[in-house]
């Protein structure tokens, strides 16, 4: 059977995310299990590299404030968090350009190129001379390199999820795609463990002086490994089917932004992942800085802060595949709903534990939050990918999710730091988590169940 034979063009098949009759699903013969596993591994290792590069900035933001901004106090931390935010502002540009190229030319080559881009930018951050040497040029270079990182990340999420989703069998799609999410959290865990190891063996003084650069420079070998693995894979069978039938969208952006069906799905893609901002960026990326700056270094040294974060990362990495399997059995909506309700219920009491300043209680609090969030982290990207047909999946998914991360995620460290300072309350992140959980719950009400349904072509 040729790839084009696999595309079901019968008029009675409907879009899994809408009732529009012209949304034809792709009926692909199941790929060889070995090929699916290779595609899943490539997606996961690429996610690991991409989010190690992206996340290590948040883990080491205090050292960046000292070296690049010139101080670790409020002013330096504020400017460094601006660097965090600016990368999110760049993400929609990466989403638009990469989404267009991915839907026009294919997923594989673009995803390999994005790894090279973000790895080079990350390594370059580790080579920036301190502000004491080159003055204001240091923060300027940092911001420019964060723009490159944001551009790459804007194209990575939807591309990697689309790539694995278009290989995975319908009945196990969420489980296979969940390893991309696992890769991102394992990357943060690796970054936390590496940073903790460097602090333990070299000391905080050496870390402040020069060793903070090591995690950034490690992006070079990691990026090469990820690039090599991704380049060796074939294009997804779903995209190849469009290519063989000559039905690849000529202008996927125009198609995505002029279709009421796609615009409705893009709007849902903005609000459904609202919980992702506090869940991902506050609980894991920002947490070491939060523990150290908001609760005091006398309670949490950088080493203890990273250790607390590492425990929660282990918990969520173990839970995500389990939640994904559950989603493949009972549906996307029940798991997403359960996770949002759990986050709304436990955020306040768990942050109360964290703010006691006790190491053991902080570990319990972050682990419980990680378990509650794991259902959302496991399922949300599969639900988003299943909303769109192959012709515009990369473009539309990228645009909506990048806007969502700007609103609910990119500003989180900056906003949390300033709100904690102005209100004097260290429980601000708990309220942010509750509010975004409610927004996600409202969005779930408009989501169509897509469990087990074939992906659509156009």
Short mmCIF file of C-alpha atoms in Angstrom, two decimals:
data_model
loop_
_atom_site.label_atom_id
_atom_site.label_comp_id
_atom_site.label_asym_id
_atom_site.label_seq_id
_atom_site.Cartn_x
_atom_site.Cartn_y
_atom_site.Cartn_z
CA UNK A 1 0.00 0.00 0.00
CA UNK A 2 1.41 3.43 -0.95
CA UNK A 3 1.23 6.37 1.38
CA UNK A 4 -1.42 8.00 -0.78
CA UNK A 5 -3.57 4.88 -0.54
CA UNK A 6 -3.66 5.37 3.22
CA UNK A 7 -5.48 8.68 3.02
CA UNK A 8 -9.19 8.15 3.45
CA UNK A 9 -11.03 10.60 1.18
CA UNK A 10 -14.56 9.36 1.70
CA UNK A 11 -16.98 12.22 2.22
CA UNK A 12 -18.71 10.76 5.25
CA UNK A 13 -15.68 11.01 7.55
CA UNK A 14 -15.61 14.03 9.82
CA UNK A 15 -13.05 16.07 11.73
CA UNK A 16 -12.41 14.77 15.25
CA UNK A 17 -12.33 18.36 16.51
CA UNK A 18 -15.32 19.69 14.57
CA UNK A 19 -18.42 18.70 12.63
CA UNK A 20 -17.11 20.15 9.38
CA UNK A 21 -17.60 17.50 6.68
CA UNK A 22 -14.61 18.57 4.58
CA UNK A 23 -12.16 17.76 7.35
CA UNK A 24 -10.98 14.37 6.09
CA UNK A 25 -9.15 12.16 8.56
CA UNK A 26 -5.94 10.40 7.67
CA UNK A 27 -6.37 6.64 7.72
CA UNK A 28 -2.76 5.51 8.05
CA UNK A 29 -1.75 1.88 8.24
CA UNK A 30 0.00 1.39 11.57
CA UNK A 31 3.71 2.06 11.28
CA UNK A 32 6.18 -0.62 12.24
CA UNK A 33 6.58 -0.70 16.01
CA UNK A 34 10.33 -0.16 15.77
CA UNK A 35 9.85 2.93 13.61
CA UNK A 36 7.28 4.37 16.03
CA UNK A 37 9.66 3.79 18.95
CA UNK A 38 12.50 5.50 17.05
CA UNK A 39 10.27 8.47 16.28
CA UNK A 40 9.18 8.68 19.92
CA UNK A 41 12.78 8.50 21.11
CA UNK A 42 13.82 11.19 18.64
CA UNK A 43 11.01 13.43 19.86
CA UNK A 44 11.91 12.82 23.50
CA UNK A 45 15.67 13.35 23.09
CA UNK A 46 15.04 16.48 21.06
CA UNK A 47 12.68 17.74 23.75
CA UNK A 48 15.32 16.97 26.37
CA UNK A 49 17.96 19.03 24.56
CA UNK A 50 15.62 21.89 23.70
CA UNK A 51 14.23 22.27 27.22
CA UNK A 52 17.54 21.69 28.95
CA UNK A 53 18.86 24.62 26.93
CA UNK A 54 15.77 26.70 27.62
CA UNK A 55 15.29 25.76 31.27
CA UNK A 56 18.84 26.10 32.55
CA UNK A 57 18.44 29.88 32.32
CA UNK A 58 15.68 29.81 34.92
CA UNK A 59 17.63 27.46 37.17
CA UNK A 60 20.72 29.70 37.18
CA UNK A 61 19.03 33.08 37.02
CA UNK A 62 20.65 34.23 40.29
CA UNK A 63 24.16 33.67 38.94
CA UNK A 64 23.24 35.40 35.70
CA UNK A 65 22.00 38.39 37.68
CA UNK A 66 25.37 38.65 39.44
CA UNK A 67 27.57 38.24 36.37
CA UNK A 68 25.55 39.69 33.51
CA UNK A 69 23.47 42.32 35.29
CA UNK A 70 26.07 43.16 37.92
CA UNK A 71 24.05 42.39 41.07
CA UNK A 72 21.92 39.66 42.62
CA UNK A 73 19.63 42.08 44.42
CA UNK A 74 16.19 43.19 43.26
CA UNK A 75 17.41 45.28 40.32
CA UNK A 76 19.63 42.60 38.84
CA UNK A 77 17.03 39.89 39.35
CA UNK A 78 14.38 42.09 37.76
CA UNK A 79 16.50 42.66 34.65
CA UNK A 80 17.38 38.97 34.41
CA UNK A 81 13.70 38.08 34.58
CA UNK A 82 13.17 40.56 31.74
CA UNK A 83 15.54 38.30 29.81
CA UNK A 84 13.26 35.40 30.70
CA UNK A 85 10.20 37.29 29.47
CA UNK A 86 11.73 38.51 26.20
CA UNK A 87 12.29 34.95 25.06
CA UNK A 88 8.54 34.39 25.29
CA UNK A 89 7.84 37.52 23.28
CA UNK A 90 10.03 36.01 20.54
CA UNK A 91 8.16 32.70 20.60
CA UNK A 92 5.22 33.73 18.38
CA UNK A 93 7.68 34.80 15.66
CA UNK A 94 9.27 31.36 15.83
CA UNK A 95 5.81 29.81 15.83
CA UNK A 96 4.67 31.68 12.73
CA UNK A 97 7.83 31.14 10.68
CA UNK A 98 8.53 27.57 11.79
CA UNK A 99 4.87 26.61 11.62
CA UNK A 100 4.66 27.85 8.03
CA UNK A 101 7.86 26.04 7.03
CA UNK A 102 6.87 22.87 8.88
CA UNK A 103 3.47 22.68 7.17
CA UNK A 104 4.97 23.52 3.76
CA UNK A 105 8.22 21.56 3.77
CA UNK A 106 7.83 18.94 6.49
CA UNK A 107 8.64 18.42 10.14
CA UNK A 108 11.90 16.44 10.27
CA UNK A 109 14.51 18.78 8.82
CA UNK A 110 13.13 21.85 10.57
CA UNK A 111 13.12 20.18 13.98
CA UNK A 112 16.78 19.18 13.54
CA UNK A 113 17.69 22.75 12.59
CA UNK A 114 15.91 24.18 15.62
CA UNK A 115 18.08 22.06 17.91
CA UNK A 116 21.22 23.53 16.35
CA UNK A 117 19.87 27.06 16.77
CA UNK A 118 18.94 26.81 20.43
CA UNK A 119 22.08 24.86 21.37
CA UNK A 120 24.30 27.47 19.74
CA UNK A 121 22.45 30.28 21.51
CA UNK A 122 22.68 28.50 24.86
CA UNK A 123 26.40 27.84 24.53
CA UNK A 124 26.91 31.48 23.56
CA UNK A 125 25.25 32.59 26.83
CA UNK A 126 27.91 30.63 28.66
CA UNK A 127 30.59 32.60 26.78
CA UNK A 128 29.27 36.12 27.48
CA UNK A 129 31.90 38.17 29.36
CA UNK A 130 30.66 39.62 32.64
CA UNK A 131 29.26 43.14 32.87
CA UNK A 132 32.44 44.11 34.72
CA UNK A 133 34.40 43.39 31.53
CA UNK A 134 32.16 44.64 28.72
CA UNK A 135 29.61 46.73 30.59
CA UNK A 136 26.12 47.13 29.17
CA UNK A 137 27.01 44.91 26.20
CA UNK A 138 26.68 41.87 28.50
CA UNK A 139 22.93 42.23 29.19
CA UNK A 140 22.35 43.28 25.57
CA UNK A 141 23.98 40.06 24.33
CA UNK A 142 22.01 38.05 26.85
CA UNK A 143 18.72 39.49 25.63
CA UNK A 144 19.62 38.87 21.97
CA UNK A 145 20.53 35.26 22.68
CA UNK A 146 17.33 34.78 24.66
CA UNK A 147 15.44 36.01 21.60
CA UNK A 148 17.09 33.25 19.55
CA UNK A 149 16.21 30.70 22.22
CA UNK A 150 12.62 31.89 22.28
CA UNK A 151 12.39 31.74 18.49
CA UNK A 152 13.56 28.13 18.53
CA UNK A 153 11.29 27.10 21.41
CA UNK A 154 8.35 28.69 19.59
CA UNK A 155 8.81 26.26 16.74
CA UNK A 156 9.80 23.24 18.82
CA UNK A 157 6.74 22.33 20.90
CA UNK A 158 4.12 21.98 18.16
CA UNK A 159 6.66 20.52 15.76
CA UNK A 160 7.85 17.78 18.08
CA UNK A 161 4.34 16.92 19.23
CA UNK A 162 3.06 16.85 15.65
CA UNK A 163 5.99 14.69 14.59
CA UNK A 164 5.41 11.98 17.19
CA UNK A 165 1.62 12.27 17.03
CA UNK A 166 1.66 11.67 13.27
CA UNK A 167 3.64 8.46 13.80
CA UNK A 168 1.73 7.11 16.82
CA UNK A 169 -1.21 4.69 16.55
CA UNK A 170 -4.59 6.23 17.34
CA UNK A 171 -5.21 4.12 20.43
CA UNK A 172 -1.82 4.93 22.02
CA UNK A 173 -1.18 8.42 20.71
CA UNK A 174 -1.21 10.18 24.07
CA UNK A 175 1.12 7.62 25.63
CA UNK A 176 3.66 7.95 22.81
CA UNK A 177 3.47 11.75 22.81
CA UNK A 178 3.80 11.92 26.59
CA UNK A 179 7.49 11.06 26.38
CA UNK A 180 8.14 14.44 24.80
CA UNK A 181 6.75 16.03 27.96
CA UNK A 182 8.81 13.61 30.06
CA UNK A 183 11.89 14.68 28.09
CA UNK A 184 11.31 18.32 29.02
CA UNK A 185 11.00 17.57 32.74
CA UNK A 186 13.95 15.17 32.75
CA UNK A 187 15.94 17.96 31.10
CA UNK A 188 15.12 20.29 33.99
CA UNK A 189 15.96 17.50 36.43
CA UNK A 190 19.30 16.97 34.71
CA UNK A 191 19.98 20.71 34.81
CA UNK A 192 19.06 20.85 38.51
CA UNK A 193 21.22 17.82 39.34
CA UNK A 194 24.18 19.17 37.36
CA UNK A 195 23.90 22.58 39.02
CA UNK A 196 23.63 20.95 42.46
CA UNK A 197 26.67 18.78 41.72
CA UNK A 198 28.73 21.78 40.65
CA UNK A 199 27.74 23.73 43.76
CA UNK A 200 28.56 20.75 46.00
CA UNK A 201 31.94 19.96 44.47
CA UNK A 202 33.16 23.46 43.60
CA UNK A 203 31.34 25.65 46.10
CA UNK A 204 29.06 28.63 45.67
CA UNK A 205 31.96 31.04 45.20
CA UNK A 206 33.32 29.11 42.23
CA UNK A 207 29.81 28.78 40.85
CA UNK A 208 29.36 32.53 41.05
CA UNK A 209 32.78 33.18 39.53
CA UNK A 210 32.93 30.81 36.55
CA UNK A 211 31.25 27.41 37.02
CA UNK A 212 27.80 28.79 36.20
CA UNK A 213 28.97 28.74 32.58
CA UNK A 214 29.44 24.94 32.49
CA UNK A 215 25.72 23.97 32.18
CA UNK A 216 25.35 26.40 29.27
CA UNK A 217 28.42 25.12 27.44
CA UNK A 218 27.17 21.53 27.79
CA UNK A 219 24.54 22.47 25.19
CA UNK A 220 27.12 21.87 22.45
CA UNK A 221 27.50 18.05 22.80
CA UNK A 222 23.84 17.62 23.76
CA UNK A 223 22.73 19.57 20.70
CA UNK A 224 24.92 17.48 18.42
CA UNK A 225 23.42 14.22 19.74
CA UNK A 226 19.86 15.51 19.31
CA UNK A 227 20.58 16.80 15.79
CA UNK A 228 22.16 13.50 14.73
CA UNK A 229 19.20 11.43 15.96
CA UNK A 230 16.56 13.65 14.39
CA UNK A 231 18.29 13.85 11.02
CA UNK A 232 18.26 10.05 10.66
CA UNK A 233 14.47 9.74 10.77
CA UNK A 234 12.03 9.81 7.85
CA UNK A 235 9.25 12.35 7.41
CA UNK A 236 5.96 11.48 9.13
CA UNK A 237 3.56 9.23 7.15
CA UNK A 238 0.74 11.76 7.52
CA UNK A 239 2.73 14.56 5.93
CA UNK A 240 4.07 12.23 3.24
CA UNK A 241 0.48 11.32 2.37
CA UNK A 242 -0.32 14.98 1.75
CA UNK A 243 2.85 15.36 -0.29
CA UNK A 244 2.10 12.37 -2.52
CA UNK A 245 -1.44 13.56 -3.15
CA UNK A 246 -0.20 17.10 -3.77
CA UNK A 247 -2.52 18.46 -1.06
CA UNK A 248 0.06 20.24 1.09
CA UNK A 249 -1.35 23.67 1.95
CA UNK A 250 0.16 26.41 -0.23
CA UNK A 251 -0.24 28.96 2.53
CA UNK A 252 -0.95 27.19 5.82
CA UNK A 253 -0.93 30.45 7.79
CA UNK A 254 -3.63 31.99 5.63
CA UNK A 255 -5.63 28.78 5.79
CA UNK A 256 -5.33 28.65 9.59
CA UNK A 257 -6.15 32.31 10.16
CA UNK A 258 -9.06 32.64 7.73
CA UNK A 259 -11.00 29.50 8.61
CA UNK A 260 -13.61 29.95 11.38
CA UNK A 261 -13.07 26.30 12.31
CA UNK A 262 -9.33 26.79 12.82
CA UNK A 263 -9.69 30.18 14.52
CA UNK A 264 -12.02 28.64 17.09
CA UNK A 265 -9.48 25.88 17.74
CA UNK A 266 -6.63 28.42 18.00
CA UNK A 267 -8.60 30.36 20.61
CA UNK A 268 -9.04 27.15 22.57
CA UNK A 269 -5.30 26.48 22.19
CA UNK A 270 -4.64 29.78 23.96
CA UNK A 271 -6.84 29.18 27.00
CA UNK A 272 -6.79 25.39 27.48
CA UNK A 273 -3.07 25.39 28.50
CA UNK A 274 -3.51 28.32 30.93
CA UNK A 275 -2.54 26.05 33.82
CA UNK A 276 0.67 25.17 32.00
CA UNK A 277 2.22 28.55 32.90
CA UNK A 278 2.12 28.27 36.70
CA UNK A 279 2.42 24.49 36.48
CA UNK A 280 5.60 24.39 34.41
CA UNK A 281 7.35 27.71 34.87
CA UNK A 282 6.50 28.40 38.53
CA UNK A 283 6.73 24.88 39.94
CA UNK A 284 9.90 23.87 38.14
CA UNK A 285 11.80 26.62 36.30
CA UNK A 286 11.19 29.48 38.75
CA UNK A 287 11.01 27.42 41.94
CA UNK A 288 14.74 27.54 42.88
CA UNK A 289 14.73 31.34 42.54
CA UNK A 290 11.44 31.58 44.45
CA UNK A 291 12.73 29.51 47.35
CA UNK A 292 15.97 31.41 47.59
CA UNK A 293 14.84 34.99 46.97
CA UNK A 294 11.35 34.95 48.50
CA UNK A 295 11.91 32.66 51.48
CA UNK A 296 15.50 33.66 52.23
CA UNK A 297 18.91 32.09 51.78
CA UNK A 298 18.99 31.21 55.48
CA UNK A 299 16.17 28.73 54.74
CA UNK A 300 17.09 27.66 51.22
CA UNK A 301 20.56 27.78 49.78
CA UNK A 302 20.80 27.28 46.03
CA UNK A 303 21.71 23.62 46.63
CA UNK A 304 18.66 22.99 48.82
CA UNK A 305 16.43 24.87 46.39
CA UNK A 306 17.61 22.75 43.47
CA UNK A 307 17.14 19.59 45.53
CA UNK A 308 13.52 20.47 46.33
CA UNK A 309 12.90 21.07 42.63
CA UNK A 310 14.61 17.80 41.69
CA UNK A 311 12.24 15.76 43.90
CA UNK A 312 9.19 17.27 42.21
CA UNK A 313 10.71 16.67 38.78
CA UNK A 314 11.19 12.98 39.56
CA UNK A 315 7.57 12.75 40.69
CA UNK A 316 6.10 14.34 37.56
CA UNK A 317 8.37 12.38 35.21
CA UNK A 318 7.07 9.12 36.69
CA UNK A 319 3.42 10.20 36.68
CA UNK A 320 3.14 11.62 33.15
CA UNK A 321 3.20 8.26 31.27
CA UNK A 322 0.64 6.87 33.73
CA UNK A 323 -1.69 9.82 33.16
CA UNK A 324 -1.23 9.50 29.40
CA UNK A 325 -2.19 5.81 29.49
CA UNK A 326 -5.25 6.73 31.50
CA UNK A 327 -6.15 9.36 28.89
CA UNK A 328 -5.89 6.79 26.10
CA UNK A 329 -8.38 4.64 28.02
CA UNK A 330 -10.94 7.08 29.44
CA UNK A 331 -10.40 10.22 27.36
CA UNK A 332 -8.57 13.56 27.29
CA UNK A 333 -11.28 15.61 29.00
CA UNK A 334 -11.62 13.56 32.22
CA UNK A 335 -7.87 13.60 32.88
CA UNK A 336 -7.50 17.30 32.09
CA UNK A 337 -10.49 18.08 34.31
CA UNK A 338 -9.17 16.00 37.18
CA UNK A 339 -5.77 17.66 37.01
CA UNK A 340 -7.19 21.20 36.94
CA UNK A 341 -9.49 20.47 39.89
CA UNK A 342 -6.60 18.91 41.81
CA UNK A 343 -4.35 21.93 41.19
CA UNK A 344 -7.08 24.33 42.30
CA UNK A 345 -7.62 22.28 45.46
CA UNK A 346 -4.02 21.68 46.58
CA UNK A 347 -2.19 24.84 45.47
CA UNK A 348 -2.92 26.94 48.56
CA UNK A 349 -2.24 24.27 51.23
CA UNK A 350 0.89 23.03 49.45
CA UNK A 351 2.35 26.51 49.05
CA UNK A 352 1.63 27.01 52.76
CA UNK A 353 3.87 24.01 53.38
CA UNK A 354 6.55 25.36 51.05
CA UNK A 355 6.56 28.79 52.71
CA UNK A 356 7.24 27.33 56.15
CA UNK A 357 10.88 27.31 55.14
CA UNK A 358 11.25 23.69 56.22
CA UNK A 359 13.11 21.56 53.68
CA UNK A 360 11.05 18.39 54.22
CA UNK A 361 7.71 20.21 54.07
CA UNK A 362 8.80 22.05 50.94
CA UNK A 363 9.62 18.73 49.30
CA UNK A 364 6.18 17.35 50.21
CA UNK A 365 4.47 20.47 48.90
CA UNK A 366 6.24 20.48 45.54
CA UNK A 367 5.81 16.72 45.05
CA UNK A 368 2.05 16.90 45.66
CA UNK A 369 1.79 19.84 43.26
CA UNK A 370 3.79 17.92 40.66
CA UNK A 371 1.49 14.90 40.92
CA UNK A 372 -1.60 17.11 40.64
CA UNK A 373 -0.17 18.87 37.59
CA UNK A 374 0.99 15.66 35.86
CA UNK A 375 -2.42 14.96 34.29
CA UNK A 376 -2.40 18.32 32.56
CA UNK A 377 1.23 18.02 31.48
CA UNK A 378 0.60 14.54 30.07
CA UNK A 379 -2.53 15.29 28.07
CA UNK A 380 -2.77 18.94 27.05
CA UNK A 381 -0.42 18.78 24.04
CA UNK A 382 -2.07 15.68 22.65
CA UNK A 383 -5.47 17.37 22.90
CA UNK A 384 -4.09 20.45 21.12
CA UNK A 385 -2.46 18.45 18.32
CA UNK A 386 -5.67 16.49 17.72
CA UNK A 387 -7.67 19.69 17.17
CA UNK A 388 -6.01 20.50 13.85
CA UNK A 389 -5.65 18.75 10.48
CA UNK A 390 -2.21 17.87 9.12
CA UNK A 391 -2.27 20.74 6.60
CA UNK A 392 -2.16 23.40 9.32
CA UNK A 393 -1.33 21.45 12.49
CA UNK A 394 2.16 22.86 12.96
CA UNK A 395 1.17 26.46 12.16
CA UNK A 396 -2.09 26.77 14.06
CA UNK A 397 -0.96 24.78 17.10
CA UNK A 398 2.28 26.83 17.34
CA UNK A 399 0.53 30.18 17.13
CA UNK A 400 -2.08 29.44 19.78
CA UNK A 401 0.27 27.79 22.25
CA UNK A 402 2.92 30.51 21.96
CA UNK A 403 0.37 33.21 22.69
CA UNK A 404 -0.74 31.16 25.68
CA UNK A 405 2.80 30.92 27.04
CA UNK A 406 3.28 34.69 26.76
CA UNK A 407 0.08 35.39 28.68
CA UNK A 408 0.28 32.67 31.30
CA UNK A 409 3.90 31.52 31.38
CA UNK A 410 6.56 33.91 30.14
CA UNK A 411 5.67 36.73 32.49
CA UNK A 412 5.34 34.40 35.50
CA UNK A 413 8.79 34.86 37.11
CA UNK A 414 8.76 38.63 36.60
CA UNK A 415 5.15 39.09 37.74
CA UNK A 416 5.53 36.74 40.70
CA UNK A 417 8.72 38.46 41.88
CA UNK A 418 7.15 41.92 41.68
CA UNK A 419 3.83 40.87 43.27
CA UNK A 420 5.58 39.14 46.14
CA UNK A 421 7.69 42.26 46.69
CA UNK A 422 4.72 44.66 46.53
CA UNK A 423 2.25 42.58 48.56
CA UNK A 424 4.67 40.98 50.98
CA UNK A 425 2.88 37.66 50.46
CA UNK A 426 4.88 34.59 49.43
CA UNK A 427 1.62 32.82 48.55
CA UNK A 428 1.12 34.75 45.31
CA UNK A 429 2.10 31.70 43.16
CA UNK A 430 -0.67 29.67 44.82
CA UNK A 431 -3.30 32.17 43.75
CA UNK A 432 -1.88 32.27 40.21
CA UNK A 433 -2.16 28.49 40.04
CA UNK A 434 -5.78 28.54 41.24
CA UNK A 435 -6.84 31.25 38.78
CA UNK A 436 -5.27 29.51 35.79
CA UNK A 437 -6.75 26.17 36.84
CA UNK A 438 -10.19 27.77 36.69
CA UNK A 439 -9.45 29.20 33.22
CA UNK A 440 -8.40 25.75 32.01
CA UNK A 441 -11.56 24.20 33.45
CA UNK A 442 -13.71 26.68 31.54
CA UNK A 443 -11.83 25.93 28.33
CA UNK A 444 -12.29 22.17 28.81
CA UNK A 445 -16.05 22.72 28.57
CA UNK A 446 -15.57 23.72 24.91
CA UNK A 447 -13.20 20.85 24.07
CA UNK A 448 -14.38 17.91 21.98
CA UNK A 449 -13.24 14.46 23.06
CA UNK A 450 -10.69 13.06 20.58
CA UNK A 451 -9.53 9.86 22.31
CA UNK A 452 -8.84 7.08 19.83
CA UNK A 453 -9.93 9.09 16.76
CA UNK A 454 -7.75 9.28 13.65
CA UNK A 455 -5.92 12.48 12.86
CA UNK A 456 -7.43 14.51 10.06
CA UNK A 457 -5.70 15.55 6.85
CA UNK A 458 -7.35 18.85 5.99
#
